[in-house]
XYZ file of C-alpha atoms in Angstrom:
476
model
C 123.369 66.754 76.838
C 121.237 68.839 74.495
C 121.075 72.669 75.851
C 117.413 73.349 76.097
C 115.969 76.959 74.025
C 115.655 80.041 75.761
C 112.525 81.920 75.421
C 114.622 84.429 73.846
C 115.790 82.448 71.298
C 112.020 81.039 70.941
C 111.078 84.724 70.407
C 113.265 84.983 67.629
C 111.900 82.079 65.977
C 109.012 82.973 65.836
C 109.725 86.460 63.920
C 111.527 83.841 61.548
C 108.937 81.854 61.576
C 106.139 84.283 60.378
C 108.226 85.902 58.071
C 109.646 83.203 55.916
C 106.218 81.785 56.465
C 104.247 85.287 55.265
C 107.011 85.060 52.194
C 107.042 81.486 50.839
C 103.099 82.011 50.791
C 102.925 85.558 49.312
C 104.996 84.390 46.664
C 102.805 81.350 45.671
C 99.699 83.812 46.399
C 101.339 85.956 43.335
C 102.093 82.971 41.157
C 98.380 81.690 41.704
C 97.735 85.687 41.002
C 99.235 86.374 37.458
C 97.928 83.037 36.534
C 93.963 84.341 37.329
C 94.585 87.242 35.511
C 96.367 86.151 32.623
C 93.957 83.007 32.078
C 90.897 84.713 32.789
C 92.298 87.817 30.431
C 92.936 85.460 27.834
C 88.893 84.058 27.769
C 87.830 87.687 28.103
C 86.748 87.095 31.345
C 88.167 90.149 32.968
C 89.659 92.914 31.655
C 93.591 93.584 32.055
C 94.637 97.433 33.828
C 95.641 98.208 29.864
C 92.537 97.004 28.499
C 91.963 100.114 26.365
C 94.850 100.727 25.163
C 94.152 99.103 22.113
C 90.921 100.927 21.556
C 93.339 104.484 22.236
C 95.610 102.809 19.442
C 93.349 102.449 16.579
C 91.601 106.367 17.640
C 95.362 107.578 17.308
C 95.256 106.292 13.621
C 92.072 107.295 13.342
C 93.251 110.790 14.175
C 96.050 110.962 12.260
C 94.086 110.214 9.295
C 90.891 112.596 9.425
C 92.970 115.639 11.008
C 91.842 118.004 8.410
C 88.117 117.862 9.581
C 89.238 117.512 13.196
C 90.515 120.772 12.783
C 87.206 121.414 10.986
C 85.353 120.110 14.268
C 84.261 117.066 12.821
C 85.345 114.662 15.517
C 86.047 111.272 15.708
C 83.272 108.875 17.764
C 85.025 107.659 20.281
C 82.002 106.047 21.548
C 81.604 103.963 18.709
C 85.217 101.886 20.483
C 83.981 102.018 23.964
C 81.682 104.079 26.219
C 84.704 104.693 28.807
C 87.116 106.715 26.807
C 86.940 110.433 26.263
C 88.406 112.787 24.159
C 88.666 116.749 23.762
C 90.822 118.729 21.174
C 93.080 121.697 22.631
C 95.066 124.259 20.517
C 98.793 124.478 20.578
C 98.250 127.178 23.468
C 96.240 124.923 25.659
C 92.974 126.606 24.764
C 89.919 123.696 24.645
C 89.065 124.003 20.735
C 86.037 120.753 20.740
C 85.334 117.542 22.453
C 85.061 117.145 26.047
C 85.724 119.574 28.491
C 88.120 119.263 31.576
C 90.046 116.434 30.281
C 92.991 118.242 31.073
C 93.617 120.171 34.187
C 96.092 123.301 34.104
C 98.507 124.623 31.206
C 100.620 121.519 29.770
C 103.802 121.944 28.278
C 102.834 120.363 24.800
C 106.440 120.083 23.770
C 106.972 116.887 26.462
C 103.935 115.277 26.564
C 103.197 115.110 22.324
C 103.319 111.740 21.145
C 103.463 110.408 24.917
C 101.265 108.267 26.949
C 100.876 109.138 30.806
C 99.132 107.627 32.857
C 97.634 109.490 35.957
C 95.935 108.182 38.915
C 93.321 105.421 37.406
C 93.425 107.055 34.055
C 95.978 106.938 31.303
C 96.287 109.925 28.588
C 97.241 110.224 25.586
C 98.356 113.451 23.588
C 98.288 112.702 20.210
C 99.294 115.465 17.617
C 96.610 117.061 15.083
C 98.913 118.726 12.057
C 97.885 120.579 9.029
C 100.664 121.347 6.455
C 103.157 119.470 8.349
C 102.556 121.604 11.174
C 100.811 120.923 14.164
C 97.687 122.981 15.098
C 96.230 121.092 17.710
C 96.476 118.109 20.350
C 93.509 115.676 20.883
C 93.690 114.412 24.428
C 92.583 111.157 24.570
C 91.499 109.572 28.371
C 90.836 106.264 29.283
C 90.635 104.241 32.404
C 93.309 102.725 32.884
C 93.714 99.525 36.089
C 91.961 96.364 37.093
C 90.440 98.056 39.852
C 88.474 100.353 37.764
C 87.995 98.246 34.365
C 86.251 95.216 36.229
C 84.367 96.456 39.447
C 81.255 97.319 37.264
C 81.431 94.265 35.144
C 83.236 91.734 37.047
C 83.124 92.877 41.132
C 83.927 89.119 42.292
C 86.990 89.659 39.703
C 87.690 91.978 41.819
C 87.186 91.272 44.857
C 89.815 88.182 45.129
C 92.380 90.335 43.025
C 92.207 92.418 46.347
C 92.200 89.599 48.613
C 95.467 88.236 46.829
C 96.728 91.757 47.017
C 96.474 91.909 50.898
C 97.777 88.565 51.058
C 100.887 88.997 52.665
C 99.019 90.859 55.413
C 96.817 88.166 55.957
C 99.470 85.837 55.774
C 101.384 87.776 57.904
C 98.251 88.192 60.403
C 97.573 84.218 60.329
C 101.236 83.453 61.254
C 101.729 85.718 64.394
C 98.660 84.580 65.982
C 98.934 80.584 64.678
C 102.771 80.023 65.993
C 102.012 82.866 68.674
C 99.623 80.343 70.598
C 102.077 78.027 70.448
C 104.465 79.654 72.077
C 101.646 81.102 74.536
C 100.589 77.322 75.170
C 103.896 76.454 75.726
C 104.583 78.788 77.666
C 102.204 78.618 79.240
C 102.195 75.036 80.641
C 105.171 76.104 82.418
C 103.373 79.053 84.077
C 100.755 76.766 85.015
C 102.814 74.051 86.655
C 104.431 76.791 88.995
C 101.107 78.127 89.940
C 100.290 74.799 90.851
C 103.067 74.520 93.036
C 102.183 78.151 94.373
C 99.352 76.659 95.498
C 100.445 73.884 96.885
C 103.167 75.632 99.172
C 100.531 78.039 100.292
C 98.291 75.261 101.537
C 101.600 73.964 103.380
C 101.742 71.315 101.235
C 106.413 71.130 100.697
C 106.254 66.950 99.632
C 106.658 67.615 96.181
C 109.814 68.669 93.298
C 108.648 70.630 90.798
C 109.542 69.314 87.432
C 108.594 69.122 83.835
C 109.578 72.968 83.045
C 111.246 73.739 79.386
C 113.648 75.894 78.669
C 116.361 77.815 80.498
C 114.747 81.082 81.890
C 112.056 77.746 83.141
C 114.634 75.745 84.403
C 116.308 77.915 86.509
C 112.792 78.790 88.323
C 112.116 75.386 88.621
C 115.597 74.920 90.500
C 115.140 78.123 92.801
C 111.381 76.443 93.473
C 112.310 73.457 94.983
C 115.535 74.983 96.678
C 112.733 77.570 98.482
C 110.784 74.703 99.081
C 113.631 72.438 100.719
C 114.566 75.970 102.507
C 110.883 76.358 103.594
C 110.268 72.295 104.311
C 113.285 72.171 106.700
C 112.295 75.542 108.561
C 108.915 74.248 108.935
C 110.601 70.739 110.332
C 113.185 72.810 112.223
C 110.181 75.077 113.980
C 107.924 71.963 115.209
C 111.386 70.236 116.356
C 111.802 73.878 118.192
C 108.352 73.759 119.532
C 108.597 69.685 120.276
C 111.532 70.708 122.443
C 110.172 73.475 124.250
C 107.714 71.319 125.003
C 109.830 68.969 126.241
C 111.882 71.310 127.808
C 109.236 73.177 129.844
C 107.783 69.423 130.947
C 111.744 68.670 131.984
C 112.544 71.674 133.958
C 108.794 71.444 135.834
C 110.238 67.585 136.935
C 113.894 68.883 137.304
C 112.847 71.529 139.600
C 110.324 69.737 141.288
C 111.937 66.569 142.347
C 115.156 68.259 144.256
C 112.078 70.498 146.388
C 110.268 67.346 146.921
C 113.357 66.152 148.663
C 114.133 69.161 150.047
C 110.553 69.152 151.888
C 111.067 65.657 152.567
C 113.940 66.125 154.195
C 112.187 69.371 156.224
C 109.420 67.160 157.503
C 111.731 64.581 158.583
C 113.613 66.896 160.256
C 110.882 68.241 162.167
C 109.481 65.073 163.019
C 112.729 64.282 164.598
C 114.860 66.400 165.626
C 113.482 66.267 169.085
C 114.911 62.671 169.779
C 117.663 62.211 171.463
C 121.131 61.425 169.486
C 118.811 63.081 166.321
C 122.176 63.728 163.765
C 120.548 66.424 161.523
C 124.490 66.637 158.979
C 122.830 64.065 156.802
C 120.201 65.531 156.012
C 121.479 68.573 155.753
C 123.967 67.248 153.209
C 121.095 65.519 150.901
C 119.261 69.074 151.083
C 122.833 70.913 150.309
C 123.210 68.850 147.217
C 119.652 69.130 145.531
C 119.757 72.861 146.315
C 123.087 72.433 144.344
C 121.699 70.521 141.368
C 118.814 73.496 141.319
C 121.309 75.729 140.527
C 123.317 73.934 138.202
C 119.373 73.235 136.260
C 119.132 77.476 136.560
C 123.060 78.147 135.789
C 122.637 76.071 132.629
C 119.637 77.843 131.106
C 120.739 81.030 131.693
C 123.949 79.971 129.922
C 122.203 77.855 126.978
C 120.998 81.213 125.240
C 124.564 82.854 125.723
C 126.095 80.166 124.284
C 124.174 80.081 120.990
C 124.827 82.957 120.016
C 127.300 83.508 117.281
C 129.161 86.453 118.739
C 129.607 84.938 122.127
C 132.990 85.966 123.538
C 134.798 84.028 126.298
C 136.561 86.524 129.520
C 139.898 85.940 129.341
C 142.445 86.497 132.053
C 145.668 84.117 133.306
C 144.627 81.577 136.357
C 146.370 79.575 138.230
C 144.989 75.707 136.589
C 146.587 73.510 139.002
C 144.384 75.293 141.932
C 140.972 75.389 140.202
C 141.667 71.984 139.435
C 142.599 71.311 142.860
C 139.564 73.236 144.356
C 137.097 71.232 142.107
C 138.384 68.014 142.947
C 137.885 68.684 146.751
C 134.216 70.378 145.824
C 133.445 67.004 143.851
C 134.577 64.709 146.801
C 132.703 67.104 149.178
C 129.561 66.369 147.301
C 130.069 62.631 147.080
C 131.104 61.955 150.212
C 127.647 59.823 151.340
C 129.297 57.217 148.383
C 131.602 55.499 150.595
C 132.868 53.112 147.961
C 133.656 56.339 145.441
C 136.792 57.525 145.438
C 137.430 61.079 143.300
C 141.307 61.461 141.609
C 142.469 64.131 139.609
C 146.183 63.638 137.614
C 147.058 66.532 136.875
C 151.438 67.274 134.451
C 151.197 70.890 133.738
C 154.007 72.575 132.374
C 153.055 75.959 133.892
C 150.999 78.026 136.426
C 149.861 79.955 134.601
C 147.637 79.834 131.536
C 144.970 82.353 129.712
C 141.480 80.661 130.140
C 137.846 81.177 130.890
C 138.378 79.837 134.143
C 134.124 79.949 134.449
C 132.995 78.685 131.384
C 135.971 75.936 131.456
C 134.723 75.391 135.805
C 131.103 75.161 133.651
C 132.551 72.307 130.928
C 134.512 69.858 134.282
C 131.045 70.677 136.348
C 128.930 68.987 133.325
C 130.814 65.733 132.749
C 132.111 65.735 136.512
C 128.595 65.611 137.978
C 127.707 63.255 134.880
C 129.959 60.691 136.410
C 128.781 61.292 139.658
C 125.416 60.554 138.617
C 125.885 57.366 137.238
C 128.700 55.524 139.444
C 127.702 54.375 142.746
C 131.390 52.550 143.187
C 134.737 52.408 142.101
C 136.654 55.570 141.105
C 135.741 58.678 138.491
C 139.465 59.995 137.202
C 140.350 62.631 135.761
C 143.599 63.173 133.967
C 145.180 66.795 132.898
C 148.344 67.321 130.204
C 149.030 69.938 128.034
C 151.172 69.947 124.889
C 152.784 72.429 123.114
C 152.718 72.159 118.872
C 152.835 74.554 116.362
C 149.296 75.783 116.919
C 149.967 76.523 120.232
C 149.546 75.383 123.908
C 146.902 72.200 124.042
C 145.307 71.213 127.066
C 143.812 68.501 127.605
C 141.512 66.636 129.659
C 139.948 62.925 130.071
C 136.895 61.664 132.427
C 137.100 58.268 133.357
C 134.212 56.501 135.343
C 133.114 53.148 136.135
C 129.226 53.799 136.469
C 127.824 51.986 133.664
C 128.222 54.335 130.949
C 126.682 54.935 128.156
C 123.798 52.793 126.786
C 124.037 54.404 123.185
C 126.465 53.455 120.286
C 126.340 56.650 118.633
C 127.723 58.891 121.365
C 127.668 61.716 118.862
C 124.492 61.961 119.875
C 125.282 62.755 123.757
C 125.952 65.973 122.663
C 122.760 67.439 120.790
C 120.119 69.515 122.716
C 117.878 68.110 125.307
C 119.366 64.924 124.707
C 118.050 62.771 127.175
C 119.241 59.470 128.083
C 117.210 56.156 128.636
C 118.791 55.988 131.683
C 117.676 59.171 132.891
C 114.381 60.259 131.221
C 113.013 63.285 132.434
C 115.879 64.992 132.924
C 117.294 68.081 130.312
C 119.860 67.369 128.385
C 121.607 70.655 128.394
C 124.691 69.476 130.372
C 127.194 68.242 127.328
C 125.484 70.235 124.485
C 126.655 73.314 126.339
C 129.933 71.947 127.007
C 130.833 71.206 123.385
C 129.579 74.764 122.530
C 132.081 75.868 125.258
C 134.760 73.800 124.041
C 134.412 74.246 120.069
C 134.319 78.201 121.022
C 137.905 77.470 122.689
C 138.759 76.307 119.390
C 138.895 72.431 120.987
C 136.741 69.413 120.432
C 135.179 67.103 122.871
C 133.883 63.192 123.104
C 132.491 60.449 124.505
C 132.886 56.967 124.892
C 132.827 53.622 126.713
C 135.593 52.097 128.375
C 136.054 47.691 127.795
C 135.606 47.230 131.525
C 132.736 49.141 131.902
C 132.216 52.453 132.748
C 132.075 56.017 130.689
C 135.242 58.535 129.261
C 134.304 61.419 128.134
C 137.648 63.590 126.867
C 137.692 66.615 124.977
C 141.011 69.555 124.191
C 140.703 73.633 124.765
C 143.323 75.908 123.039
C 145.333 77.981 125.647
C 144.750 82.379 124.275
C 147.293 84.294 123.179
C 148.510 87.637 124.634
C 147.144 89.508 122.083
C 143.142 88.861 123.386
C 144.258 90.538 126.748
């Protein structure tokens, strides 16, 4: 795959393109300028920079032929050659003798300038010696314009304008190419920025069902990937917030229903007791059992709600201490048996095979897991049995304690039993019940370093299995 360009590379290429384009265009222009001057000079349309030198050559020859007369003040008629030519005769000390004054400024060392031609400013100066008796008696200084501009500004202003324009063409070409290539680069970059601005506008309007694409250059591709990651994260966050809000509404509704149901039952039993208490042979015991069971449901509900926020925290820790696990399980069996005493055809069995008496565990958290699992079985099992098997094994990772709760109830209707452990999950067979028990159990078991899973039995009923790891002495 061809690697995309970077903005840095584009700017380097911009400089190279502007430089090379300016260089090539300038070369072509200067060739044209040379041809322009050459052609127009040959047909006498314009005057070259050294146009007056040919007149100075003729004047110099004339001066040498008339040296004696010049020393007597009979000067060469320079205007007959051209009106722009001036001349001044100076003695060997540089003092003015004849001709135009002020042609030469300051004192001059004639030994250095005689028979020389000097270009100064816009004029050319030629210092011609005037000799008599084989000795230099004076110096004739000829001054004439020198330069394309000054030679043609008066007679050919159009040619001068073209000359200047061609002369400054490198600067013009540089500006033109800079604007041209910069505009092209800007357009390319702006298209990327435009896409990002449109994406930002969609995000600000709450639209997350899109992906940014089509950007070019490495830097913008990185921004594009970051934008898409941000869009996905925002979309997921919004969906989660919406889900949490729905769960909150459902939880409030379920809590209200779960609390209302046992309260209604308790209220009904209280009214029934009030109506029947004066009858002969009235037995209040079953009514009290119903009231007790519903009170226990309310306690379980409030306990689960208070525990929910605790197990959700990342720093949730367990209260570890040495407990008699066999004794705890026997007490749990008596508790469950007491609650299930009104189900005459239901047996509660515990099969415990442990290698030692004491274990380092959190008794309350383990008890909560067992309560959630056992009472779920009790809720959906009308007859048969609920059996809890417990045993431990030692491996290279430490001591593991395995729990397996089996019942002969109606079982799970869902094929994917993993969803049973999601927060606020509601089984179709038990609507309007807040689904926190198995979710909290999974959190606690995971904190023990264990796992929990559930499935249906082949002959009916359901099974929930989990294992936990015993803590080490160092945590006490």
